[in-house]
Coordinates of C-alpha atoms in Angstrom, one line a residue:
X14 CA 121.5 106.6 99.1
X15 CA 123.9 107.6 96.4
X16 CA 124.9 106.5 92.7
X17 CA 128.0 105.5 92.0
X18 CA 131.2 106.1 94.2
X19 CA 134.8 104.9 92.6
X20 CA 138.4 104.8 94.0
X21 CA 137.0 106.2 97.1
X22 CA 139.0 105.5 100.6
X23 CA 136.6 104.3 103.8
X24 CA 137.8 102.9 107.1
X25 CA 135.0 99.7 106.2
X26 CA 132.9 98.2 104.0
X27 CA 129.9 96.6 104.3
X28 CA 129.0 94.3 101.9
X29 CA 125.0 93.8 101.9
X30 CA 122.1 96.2 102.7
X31 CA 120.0 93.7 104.8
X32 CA 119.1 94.4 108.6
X33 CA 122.4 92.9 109.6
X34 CA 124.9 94.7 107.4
X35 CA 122.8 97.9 107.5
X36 CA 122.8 97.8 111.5
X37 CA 127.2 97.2 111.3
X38 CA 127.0 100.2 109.5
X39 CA 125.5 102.1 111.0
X40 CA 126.8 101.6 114.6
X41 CA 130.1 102.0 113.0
X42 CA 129.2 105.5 111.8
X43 CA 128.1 106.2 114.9
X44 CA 131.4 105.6 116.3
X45 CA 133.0 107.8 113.7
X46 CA 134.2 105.3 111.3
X47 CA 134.1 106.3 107.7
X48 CA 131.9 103.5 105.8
X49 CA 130.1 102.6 103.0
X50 CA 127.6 100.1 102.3
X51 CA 127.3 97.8 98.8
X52 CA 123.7 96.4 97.8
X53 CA 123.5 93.5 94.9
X54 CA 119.8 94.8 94.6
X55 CA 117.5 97.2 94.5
X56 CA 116.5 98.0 97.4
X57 CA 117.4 97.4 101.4
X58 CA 115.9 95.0 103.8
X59 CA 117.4 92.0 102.8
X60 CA 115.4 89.0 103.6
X61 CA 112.6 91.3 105.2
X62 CA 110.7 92.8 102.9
X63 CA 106.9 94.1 103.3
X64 CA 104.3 93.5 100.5
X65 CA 101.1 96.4 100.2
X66 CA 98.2 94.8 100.2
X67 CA 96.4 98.7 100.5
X68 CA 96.9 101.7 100.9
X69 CA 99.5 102.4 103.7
X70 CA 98.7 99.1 104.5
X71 CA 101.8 96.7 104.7
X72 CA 102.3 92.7 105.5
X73 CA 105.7 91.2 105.9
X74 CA 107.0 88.7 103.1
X75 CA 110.1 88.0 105.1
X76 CA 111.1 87.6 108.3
X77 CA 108.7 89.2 111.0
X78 CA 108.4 88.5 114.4
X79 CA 110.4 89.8 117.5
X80 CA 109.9 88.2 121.0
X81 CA 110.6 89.6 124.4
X82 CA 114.0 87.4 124.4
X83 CA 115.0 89.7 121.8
X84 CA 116.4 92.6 123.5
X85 CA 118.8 93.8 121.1
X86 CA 116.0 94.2 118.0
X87 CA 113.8 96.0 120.6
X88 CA 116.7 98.3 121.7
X89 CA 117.3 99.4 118.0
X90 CA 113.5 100.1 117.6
X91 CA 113.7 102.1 120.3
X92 CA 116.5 104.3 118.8
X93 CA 115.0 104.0 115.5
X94 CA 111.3 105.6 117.3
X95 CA 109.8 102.4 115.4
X96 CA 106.6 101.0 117.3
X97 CA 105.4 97.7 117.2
X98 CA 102.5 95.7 118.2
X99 CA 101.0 92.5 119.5
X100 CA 100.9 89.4 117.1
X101 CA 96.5 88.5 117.3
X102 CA 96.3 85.8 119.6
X103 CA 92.5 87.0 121.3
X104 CA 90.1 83.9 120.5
X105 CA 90.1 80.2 119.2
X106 CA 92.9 78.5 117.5
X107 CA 91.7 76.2 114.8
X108 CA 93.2 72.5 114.4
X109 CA 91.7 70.2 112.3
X110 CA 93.2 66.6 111.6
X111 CA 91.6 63.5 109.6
X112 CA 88.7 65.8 108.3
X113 CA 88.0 66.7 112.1
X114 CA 87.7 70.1 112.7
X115 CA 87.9 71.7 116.1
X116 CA 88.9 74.8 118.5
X117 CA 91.0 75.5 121.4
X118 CA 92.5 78.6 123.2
X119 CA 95.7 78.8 124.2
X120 CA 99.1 76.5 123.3
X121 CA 97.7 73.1 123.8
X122 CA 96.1 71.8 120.9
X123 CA 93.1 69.0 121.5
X124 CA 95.0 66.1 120.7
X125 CA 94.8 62.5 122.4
X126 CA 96.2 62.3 125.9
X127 CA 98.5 59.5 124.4
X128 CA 99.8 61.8 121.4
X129 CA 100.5 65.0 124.2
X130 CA 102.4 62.5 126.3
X131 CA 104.5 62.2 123.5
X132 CA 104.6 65.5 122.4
X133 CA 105.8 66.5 125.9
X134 CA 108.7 63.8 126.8
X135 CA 110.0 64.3 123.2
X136 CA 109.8 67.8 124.0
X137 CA 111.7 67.7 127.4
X138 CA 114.5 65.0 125.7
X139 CA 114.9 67.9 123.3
X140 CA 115.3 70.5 125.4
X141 CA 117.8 68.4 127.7
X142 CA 119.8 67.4 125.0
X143 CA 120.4 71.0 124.1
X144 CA 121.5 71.5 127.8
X145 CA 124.3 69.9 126.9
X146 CA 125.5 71.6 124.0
X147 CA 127.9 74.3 124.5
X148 CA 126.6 77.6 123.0
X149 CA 130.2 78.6 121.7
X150 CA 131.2 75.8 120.2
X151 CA 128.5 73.2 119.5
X152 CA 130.7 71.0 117.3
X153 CA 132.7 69.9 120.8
X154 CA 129.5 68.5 122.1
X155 CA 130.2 65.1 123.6
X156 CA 127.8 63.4 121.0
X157 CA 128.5 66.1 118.4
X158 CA 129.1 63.5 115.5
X159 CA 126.4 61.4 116.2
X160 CA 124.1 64.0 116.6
X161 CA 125.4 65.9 113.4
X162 CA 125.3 62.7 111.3
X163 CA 121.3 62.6 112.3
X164 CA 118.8 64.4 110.7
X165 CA 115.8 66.2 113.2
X166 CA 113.5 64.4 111.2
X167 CA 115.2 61.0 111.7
X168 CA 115.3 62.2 115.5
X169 CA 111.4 62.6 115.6
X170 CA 110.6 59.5 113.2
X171 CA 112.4 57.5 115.6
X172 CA 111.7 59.2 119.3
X173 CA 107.8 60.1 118.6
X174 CA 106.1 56.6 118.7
X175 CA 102.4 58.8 118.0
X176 CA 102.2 60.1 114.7
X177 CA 100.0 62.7 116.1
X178 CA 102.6 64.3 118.1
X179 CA 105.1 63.9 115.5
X180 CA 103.5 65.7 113.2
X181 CA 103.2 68.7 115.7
X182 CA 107.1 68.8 116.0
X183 CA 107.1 68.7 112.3
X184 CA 105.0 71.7 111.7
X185 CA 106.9 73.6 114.3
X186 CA 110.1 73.0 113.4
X187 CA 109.4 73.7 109.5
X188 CA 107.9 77.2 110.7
X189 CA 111.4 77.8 112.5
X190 CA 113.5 76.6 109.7
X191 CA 112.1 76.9 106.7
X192 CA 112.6 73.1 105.8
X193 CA 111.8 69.8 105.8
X194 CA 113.4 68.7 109.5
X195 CA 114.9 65.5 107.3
X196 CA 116.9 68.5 105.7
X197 CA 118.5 69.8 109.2
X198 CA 120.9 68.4 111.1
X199 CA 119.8 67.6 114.6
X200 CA 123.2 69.2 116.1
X201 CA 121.7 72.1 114.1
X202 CA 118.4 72.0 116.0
X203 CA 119.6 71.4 119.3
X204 CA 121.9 74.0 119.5
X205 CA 119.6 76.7 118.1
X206 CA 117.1 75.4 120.7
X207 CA 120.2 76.2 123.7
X208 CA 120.9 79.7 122.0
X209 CA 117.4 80.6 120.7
X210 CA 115.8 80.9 124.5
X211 CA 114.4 76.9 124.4
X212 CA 111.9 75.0 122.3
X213 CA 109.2 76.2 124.2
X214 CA 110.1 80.1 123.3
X215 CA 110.9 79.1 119.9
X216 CA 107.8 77.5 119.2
X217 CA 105.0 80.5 120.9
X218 CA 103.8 83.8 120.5
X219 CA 102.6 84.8 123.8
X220 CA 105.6 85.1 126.0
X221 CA 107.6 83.6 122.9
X222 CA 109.4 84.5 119.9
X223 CA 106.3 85.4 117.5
X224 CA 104.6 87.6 120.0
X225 CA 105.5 91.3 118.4
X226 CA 105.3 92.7 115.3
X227 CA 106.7 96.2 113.8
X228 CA 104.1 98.7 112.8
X229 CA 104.3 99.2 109.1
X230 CA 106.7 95.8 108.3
X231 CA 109.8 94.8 109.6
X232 CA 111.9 96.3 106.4
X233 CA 111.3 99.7 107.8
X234 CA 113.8 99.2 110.1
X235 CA 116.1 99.1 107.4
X236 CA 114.6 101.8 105.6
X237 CA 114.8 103.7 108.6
X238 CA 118.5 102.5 108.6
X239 CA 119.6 103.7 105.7
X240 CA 117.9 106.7 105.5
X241 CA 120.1 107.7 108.6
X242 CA 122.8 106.6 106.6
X243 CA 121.9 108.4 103.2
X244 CA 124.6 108.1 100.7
X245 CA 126.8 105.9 102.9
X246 CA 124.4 103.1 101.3
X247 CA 124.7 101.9 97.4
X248 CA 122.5 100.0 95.7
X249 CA 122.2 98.0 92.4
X250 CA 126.1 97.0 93.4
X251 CA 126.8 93.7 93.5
X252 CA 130.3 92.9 94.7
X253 CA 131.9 90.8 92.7
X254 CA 135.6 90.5 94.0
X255 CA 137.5 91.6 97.6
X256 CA 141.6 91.9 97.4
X257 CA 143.1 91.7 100.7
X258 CA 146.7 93.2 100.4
X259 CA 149.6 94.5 102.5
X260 CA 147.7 97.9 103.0
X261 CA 144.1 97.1 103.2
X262 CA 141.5 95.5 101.0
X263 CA 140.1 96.5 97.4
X264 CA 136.3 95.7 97.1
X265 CA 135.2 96.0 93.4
X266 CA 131.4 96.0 92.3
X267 CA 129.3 96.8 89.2
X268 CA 129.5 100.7 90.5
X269 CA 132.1 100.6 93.2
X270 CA 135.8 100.1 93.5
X271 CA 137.1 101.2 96.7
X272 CA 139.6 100.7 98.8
X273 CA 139.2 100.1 102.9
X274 CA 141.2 99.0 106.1
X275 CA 138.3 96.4 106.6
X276 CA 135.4 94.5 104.9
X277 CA 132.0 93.0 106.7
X278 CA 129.9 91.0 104.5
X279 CA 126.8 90.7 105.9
X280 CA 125.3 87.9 103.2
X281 CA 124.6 84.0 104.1
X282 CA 127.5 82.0 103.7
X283 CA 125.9 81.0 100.1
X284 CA 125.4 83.9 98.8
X285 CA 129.1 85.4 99.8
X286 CA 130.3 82.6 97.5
X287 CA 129.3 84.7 94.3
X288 CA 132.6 86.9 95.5
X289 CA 135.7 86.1 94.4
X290 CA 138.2 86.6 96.6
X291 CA 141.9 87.3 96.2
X292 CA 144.2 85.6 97.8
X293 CA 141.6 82.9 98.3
X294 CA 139.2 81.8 101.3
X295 CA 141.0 79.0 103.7
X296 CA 139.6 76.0 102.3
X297 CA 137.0 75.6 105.4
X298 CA 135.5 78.8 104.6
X299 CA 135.0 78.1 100.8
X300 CA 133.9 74.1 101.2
X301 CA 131.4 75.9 103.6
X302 CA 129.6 78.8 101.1
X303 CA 129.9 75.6 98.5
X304 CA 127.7 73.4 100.6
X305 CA 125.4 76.1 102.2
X306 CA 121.9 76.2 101.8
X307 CA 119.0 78.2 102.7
X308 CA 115.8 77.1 103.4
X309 CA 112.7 77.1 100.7
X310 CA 109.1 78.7 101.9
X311 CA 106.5 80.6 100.3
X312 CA 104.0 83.0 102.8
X313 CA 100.8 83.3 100.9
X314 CA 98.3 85.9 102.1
X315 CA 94.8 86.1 101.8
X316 CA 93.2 89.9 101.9
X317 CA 90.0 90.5 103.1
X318 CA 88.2 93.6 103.8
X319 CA 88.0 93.0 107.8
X320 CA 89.5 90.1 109.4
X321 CA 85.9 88.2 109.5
X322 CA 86.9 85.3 111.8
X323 CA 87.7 87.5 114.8
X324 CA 83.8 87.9 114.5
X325 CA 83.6 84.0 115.2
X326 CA 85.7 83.9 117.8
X327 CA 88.7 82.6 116.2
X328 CA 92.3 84.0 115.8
X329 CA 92.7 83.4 112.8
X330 CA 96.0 80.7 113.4
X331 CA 95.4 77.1 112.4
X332 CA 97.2 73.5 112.4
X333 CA 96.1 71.2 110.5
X334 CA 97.2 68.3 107.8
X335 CA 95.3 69.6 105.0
X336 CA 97.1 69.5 101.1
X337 CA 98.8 73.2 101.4
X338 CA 97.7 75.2 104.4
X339 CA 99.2 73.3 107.4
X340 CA 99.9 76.7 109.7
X341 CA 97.9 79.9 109.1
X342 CA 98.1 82.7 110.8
X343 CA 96.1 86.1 111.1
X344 CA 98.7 88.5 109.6
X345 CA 96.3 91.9 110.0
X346 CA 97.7 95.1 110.3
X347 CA 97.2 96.5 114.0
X348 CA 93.8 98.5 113.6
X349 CA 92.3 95.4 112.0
X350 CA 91.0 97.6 108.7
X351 CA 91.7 94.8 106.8
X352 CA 92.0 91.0 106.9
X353 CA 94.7 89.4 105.9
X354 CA 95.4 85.4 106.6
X355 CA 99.1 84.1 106.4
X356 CA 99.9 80.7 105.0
X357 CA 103.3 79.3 105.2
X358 CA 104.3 76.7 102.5
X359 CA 107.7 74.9 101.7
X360 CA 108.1 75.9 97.8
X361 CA 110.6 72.5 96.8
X362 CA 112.0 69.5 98.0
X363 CA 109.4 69.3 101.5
X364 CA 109.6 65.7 102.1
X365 CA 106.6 65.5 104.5
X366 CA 104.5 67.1 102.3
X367 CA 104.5 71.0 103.4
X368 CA 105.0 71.8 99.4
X369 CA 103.3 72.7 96.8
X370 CA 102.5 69.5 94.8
X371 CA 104.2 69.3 91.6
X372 CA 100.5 70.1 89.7
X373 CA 100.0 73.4 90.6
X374 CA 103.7 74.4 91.7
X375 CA 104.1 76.6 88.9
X376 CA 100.8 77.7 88.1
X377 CA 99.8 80.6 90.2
X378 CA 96.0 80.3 89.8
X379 CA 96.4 76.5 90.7
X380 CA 98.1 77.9 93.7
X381 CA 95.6 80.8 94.7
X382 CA 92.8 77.8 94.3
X383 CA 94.5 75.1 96.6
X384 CA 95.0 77.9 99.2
X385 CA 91.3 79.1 99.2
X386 CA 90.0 75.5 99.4
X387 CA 91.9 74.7 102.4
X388 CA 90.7 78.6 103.7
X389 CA 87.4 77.6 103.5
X390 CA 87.4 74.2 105.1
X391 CA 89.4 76.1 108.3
X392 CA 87.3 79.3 108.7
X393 CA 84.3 78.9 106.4
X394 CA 82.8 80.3 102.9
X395 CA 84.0 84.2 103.5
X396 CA 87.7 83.0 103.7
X397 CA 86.9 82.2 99.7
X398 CA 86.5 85.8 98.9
X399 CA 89.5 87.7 99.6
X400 CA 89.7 91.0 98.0
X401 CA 93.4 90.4 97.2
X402 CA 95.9 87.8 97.2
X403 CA 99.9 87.9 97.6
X404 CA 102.4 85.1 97.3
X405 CA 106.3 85.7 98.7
X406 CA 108.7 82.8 97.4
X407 CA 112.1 83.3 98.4
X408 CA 113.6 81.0 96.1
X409 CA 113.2 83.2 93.1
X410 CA 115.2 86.2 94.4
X411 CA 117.8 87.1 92.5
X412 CA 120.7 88.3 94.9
X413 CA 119.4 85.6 98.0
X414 CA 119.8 82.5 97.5
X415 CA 116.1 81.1 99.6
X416 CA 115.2 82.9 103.7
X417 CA 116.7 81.2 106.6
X418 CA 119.4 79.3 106.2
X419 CA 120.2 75.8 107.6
X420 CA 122.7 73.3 108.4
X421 CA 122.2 69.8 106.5
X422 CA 124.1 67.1 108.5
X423 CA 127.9 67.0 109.0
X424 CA 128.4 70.5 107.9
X425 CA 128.7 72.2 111.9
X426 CA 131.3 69.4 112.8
X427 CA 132.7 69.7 109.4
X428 CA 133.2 73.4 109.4
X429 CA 133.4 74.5 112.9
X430 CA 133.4 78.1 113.3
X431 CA 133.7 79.1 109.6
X432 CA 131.2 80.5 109.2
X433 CA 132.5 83.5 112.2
X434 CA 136.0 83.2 111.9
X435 CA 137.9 86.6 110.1
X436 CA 139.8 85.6 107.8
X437 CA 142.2 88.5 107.4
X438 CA 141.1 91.7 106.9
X439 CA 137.5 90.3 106.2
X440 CA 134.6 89.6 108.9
X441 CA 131.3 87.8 108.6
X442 CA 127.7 88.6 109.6
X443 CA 124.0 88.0 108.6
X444 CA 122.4 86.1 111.1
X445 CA 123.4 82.6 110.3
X446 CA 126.8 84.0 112.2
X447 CA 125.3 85.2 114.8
X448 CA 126.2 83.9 118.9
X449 CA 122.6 83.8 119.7
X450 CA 119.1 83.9 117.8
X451 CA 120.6 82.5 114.9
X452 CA 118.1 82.8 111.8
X453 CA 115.9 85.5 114.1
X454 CA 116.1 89.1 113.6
X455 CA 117.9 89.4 116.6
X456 CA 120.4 87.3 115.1
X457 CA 120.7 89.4 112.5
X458 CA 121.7 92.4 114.8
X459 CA 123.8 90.4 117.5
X460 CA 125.7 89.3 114.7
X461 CA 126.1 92.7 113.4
X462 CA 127.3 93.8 116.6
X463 CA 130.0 90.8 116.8
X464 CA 131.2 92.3 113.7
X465 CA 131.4 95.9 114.4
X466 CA 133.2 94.4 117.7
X467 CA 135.8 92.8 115.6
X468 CA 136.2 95.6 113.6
X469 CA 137.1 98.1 116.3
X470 CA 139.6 96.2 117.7
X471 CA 141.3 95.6 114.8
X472 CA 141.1 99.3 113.8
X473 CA 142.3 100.1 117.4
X474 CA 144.9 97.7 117.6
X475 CA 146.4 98.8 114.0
X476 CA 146.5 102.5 115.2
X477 CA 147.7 102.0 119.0
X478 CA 151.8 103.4 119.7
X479 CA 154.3 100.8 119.6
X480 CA 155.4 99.7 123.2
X481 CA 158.1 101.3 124.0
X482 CA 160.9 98.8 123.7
X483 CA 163.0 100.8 126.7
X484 CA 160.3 99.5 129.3
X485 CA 160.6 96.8 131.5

């Protein structure tokens, strides 16, 4: 990665050093294009980035998982010579509700026949509205404005008569988001559930999307990424204008001017609105970074010095309605030296009560405390002696504005395909734009690929010999 580059002349730009802007760019250099890549931050991975919680020891504070849907991310390991390994599912899953505490194996939690009837025709209405949204161009559903003028939440308040089974979509669905489902359009959710391989994929990890994890963190693909692209890759250069003119585009950062033929900016739609761009966005495209937003969630883990409950015959995951530690998950590194429990919790605004409560949300011992107390009343007295804890907020982040994005109601019929469309000389990615696996890492790399797609046949197109005007 180099320093400072100024006035320099590259075929693209990539504007972002997350998986999805690093993969453009790479593939692009690949195909012999000159580029250059400019990071806000200091450092790569975007919204994947692994905490040490020991030596050579690594947990993911980002995004992690990979499922065997995801061909493209397992392709790019592959070149990459990354390795990954099975998410811990061997034993009991814990689920305790109403102070009741028991064990299952498998998907199906315990709960009343009554609630899993629910559960499972709210489940199958789901999956055959999403049937019937087109995977292209979801705002052309037949019920588009209705359904994008509906919240998911309202959706389950009103479709799950058993507050039991209700609360299981609610959990779910906050994991795959990263908010409150009263925050998400339900157009939103049904059309990630037709492109994201169905609910019941979305929602596993055997056979679904949380089965695999990357040996060492997922942010070592980017590292591995940019070490292959060396000083094609800037960092601490936040862009802060892109000129589109007659003969290319000028993209000017804090270290950086340089002029291209094209630009991708690989950032959510909210954080591309820190850019100023000359001659101005089309007015979808700007109303669309204005009301963007990305989803709030902390992942606090819990160290120990060997994952104890595996002992017990547990897994280590757990649903429950306690005060902060409604989903767990064991998070251990693959040779099990260590321990480490995963808890997700919404940091603001979670309506249904997967937040932090307003005591202890800014006091980090309060925090540690809530966590360990809920620990303990899942998997016992050990799970109050960690060795080490870790917290990952995402809303802190200087250069990203919060982890997965959303779509709050109105904005997909609103907007349409804004968020994709190249305007000019520009192009989109990140995986909020991407055709399939939106908000997954595969997103993130299908959309890359979209990109680099555009690109090239732009770049061809612009070079190809005028027809010859003699020809019939």
């Amino acid at each position: 990665m180099t320093s400072t580059t100024d006035g320099q002349d590259t075929d693209v730009v990539v504007v972002g050093a997350g998986l999805s802007g690093l993969t453009a760019a790479y593939r692009l250099a690949q195909q012999g294009r000159s580029v250059l890549v400019l990071e806000a931050g200091d450092r790569v991975g975007g919204r994947t980035f692994d905490l040490q919680v020991a030596d050579g020891v690594f947990t993911e504070g980002g995004g992690q998982w990979i499922g065997e849907r995801h061909t493209r991310m397992f392709a790019l390991l592959a070149e990459l010579g990354l390795s990954t390994f099975p998410t811990h599912t061997a034993g009991r899953t814990v689920y305790l509700r109403h102070g009741r505490r028991r064990t299952f194996r498998g998907t199906v939690p315990p709960v009343s026949p009554l609630a899993m009837a629910d559960f499972v025709q709210a489940r199958l209405r789901l999956d055959r509205m999403a049937r019937t949204v087109p995977a292209d161009a979801p705002w052309t559903a037949r019920r588009a404005p209705a359904w994008d003028g509906m919240t998911l939440g309202r959706w389950l308040d009103v479709n799950c008569r058993v507050d039991e089974s209700r609360h299981l979509f609610t959990l779910s669905f906050t994991m795959i988001f990263c908010e409150d489902p009263h925050q998400v359009s339900l157009l939103k959710a049904l059309h990630q559930i037709r492109t994201s391989g169905g609910l019941e994929f979305m929602v596993n990890t055997e056979h679904g999307a949380q089965e695999t994890r990357v040996v060492g963190g997922t942010q070592k693909v980017s590292l591995a990424l940019a070490e292959r692209l060396g000083e094609r890759v800037v960092l601490d250069a936040p862009v802060h204008g892109i000129r589109q003119d007659g003969e290319g585009v000028l993209v000017s950062s804090a270290r950086a001017r340089v002029r291209c033929r094209r630009v991708i900016v690989a950032m959510s739609p909210a954080d591309a609105d820190r850019i100023t761009f000359s001659p101005g966005l089309p007015a979808r495209r700007s109303a669309l970074q204005r009301v963007w937003h990305n989803g709030a969630e902390s992942k606090v883990f819990a160290v120990y010095d060997k994952p104890f409950w595996r002992e017990h015959g547990l897994n280590g995951s757990a649903l429950t309605d306690l005060p902060v530690a409604h989903l767990v998950v064991d998070n251990s590194p693959p040779d099990g030296r260590l321990g480490v429990l995963l808890t997700f919790v919404g940091t603001v605004g979670a309506g249904n009560g997967l937040a932090w409560s307003d005591a202890v949300l800014d006091q980090p011992e309060a925090r540690r405390e809530a966590v360990l107390a809920d620990l303990v009343a899942l998997f016992g007295p050990e799970a109050g002696r960690p060795v080490r804890m870790l917290e990952k907020s995402w809303v802190g982040e200087p250069w990203i504005a919060g982890c997965t994005g959303t779509r709050a109601p109105g904005v997909m019929t609103r907007y349409t395909d804004a968020v994709t469309a190249p305007v000019g000389r520009i192009h989109w990615a990140g995986t909020e734009a991407a055709p399939e696996f939106d908000s997954y890492l595969e997103g993130a790399v299908r959309s890359a690929e979209r990109a680099v797609g555009e690109v090239n046949a732009r770049l061809r197109a612009a070079t190809a010999p005028a027809a010859d005007s003699t020809a019939p």
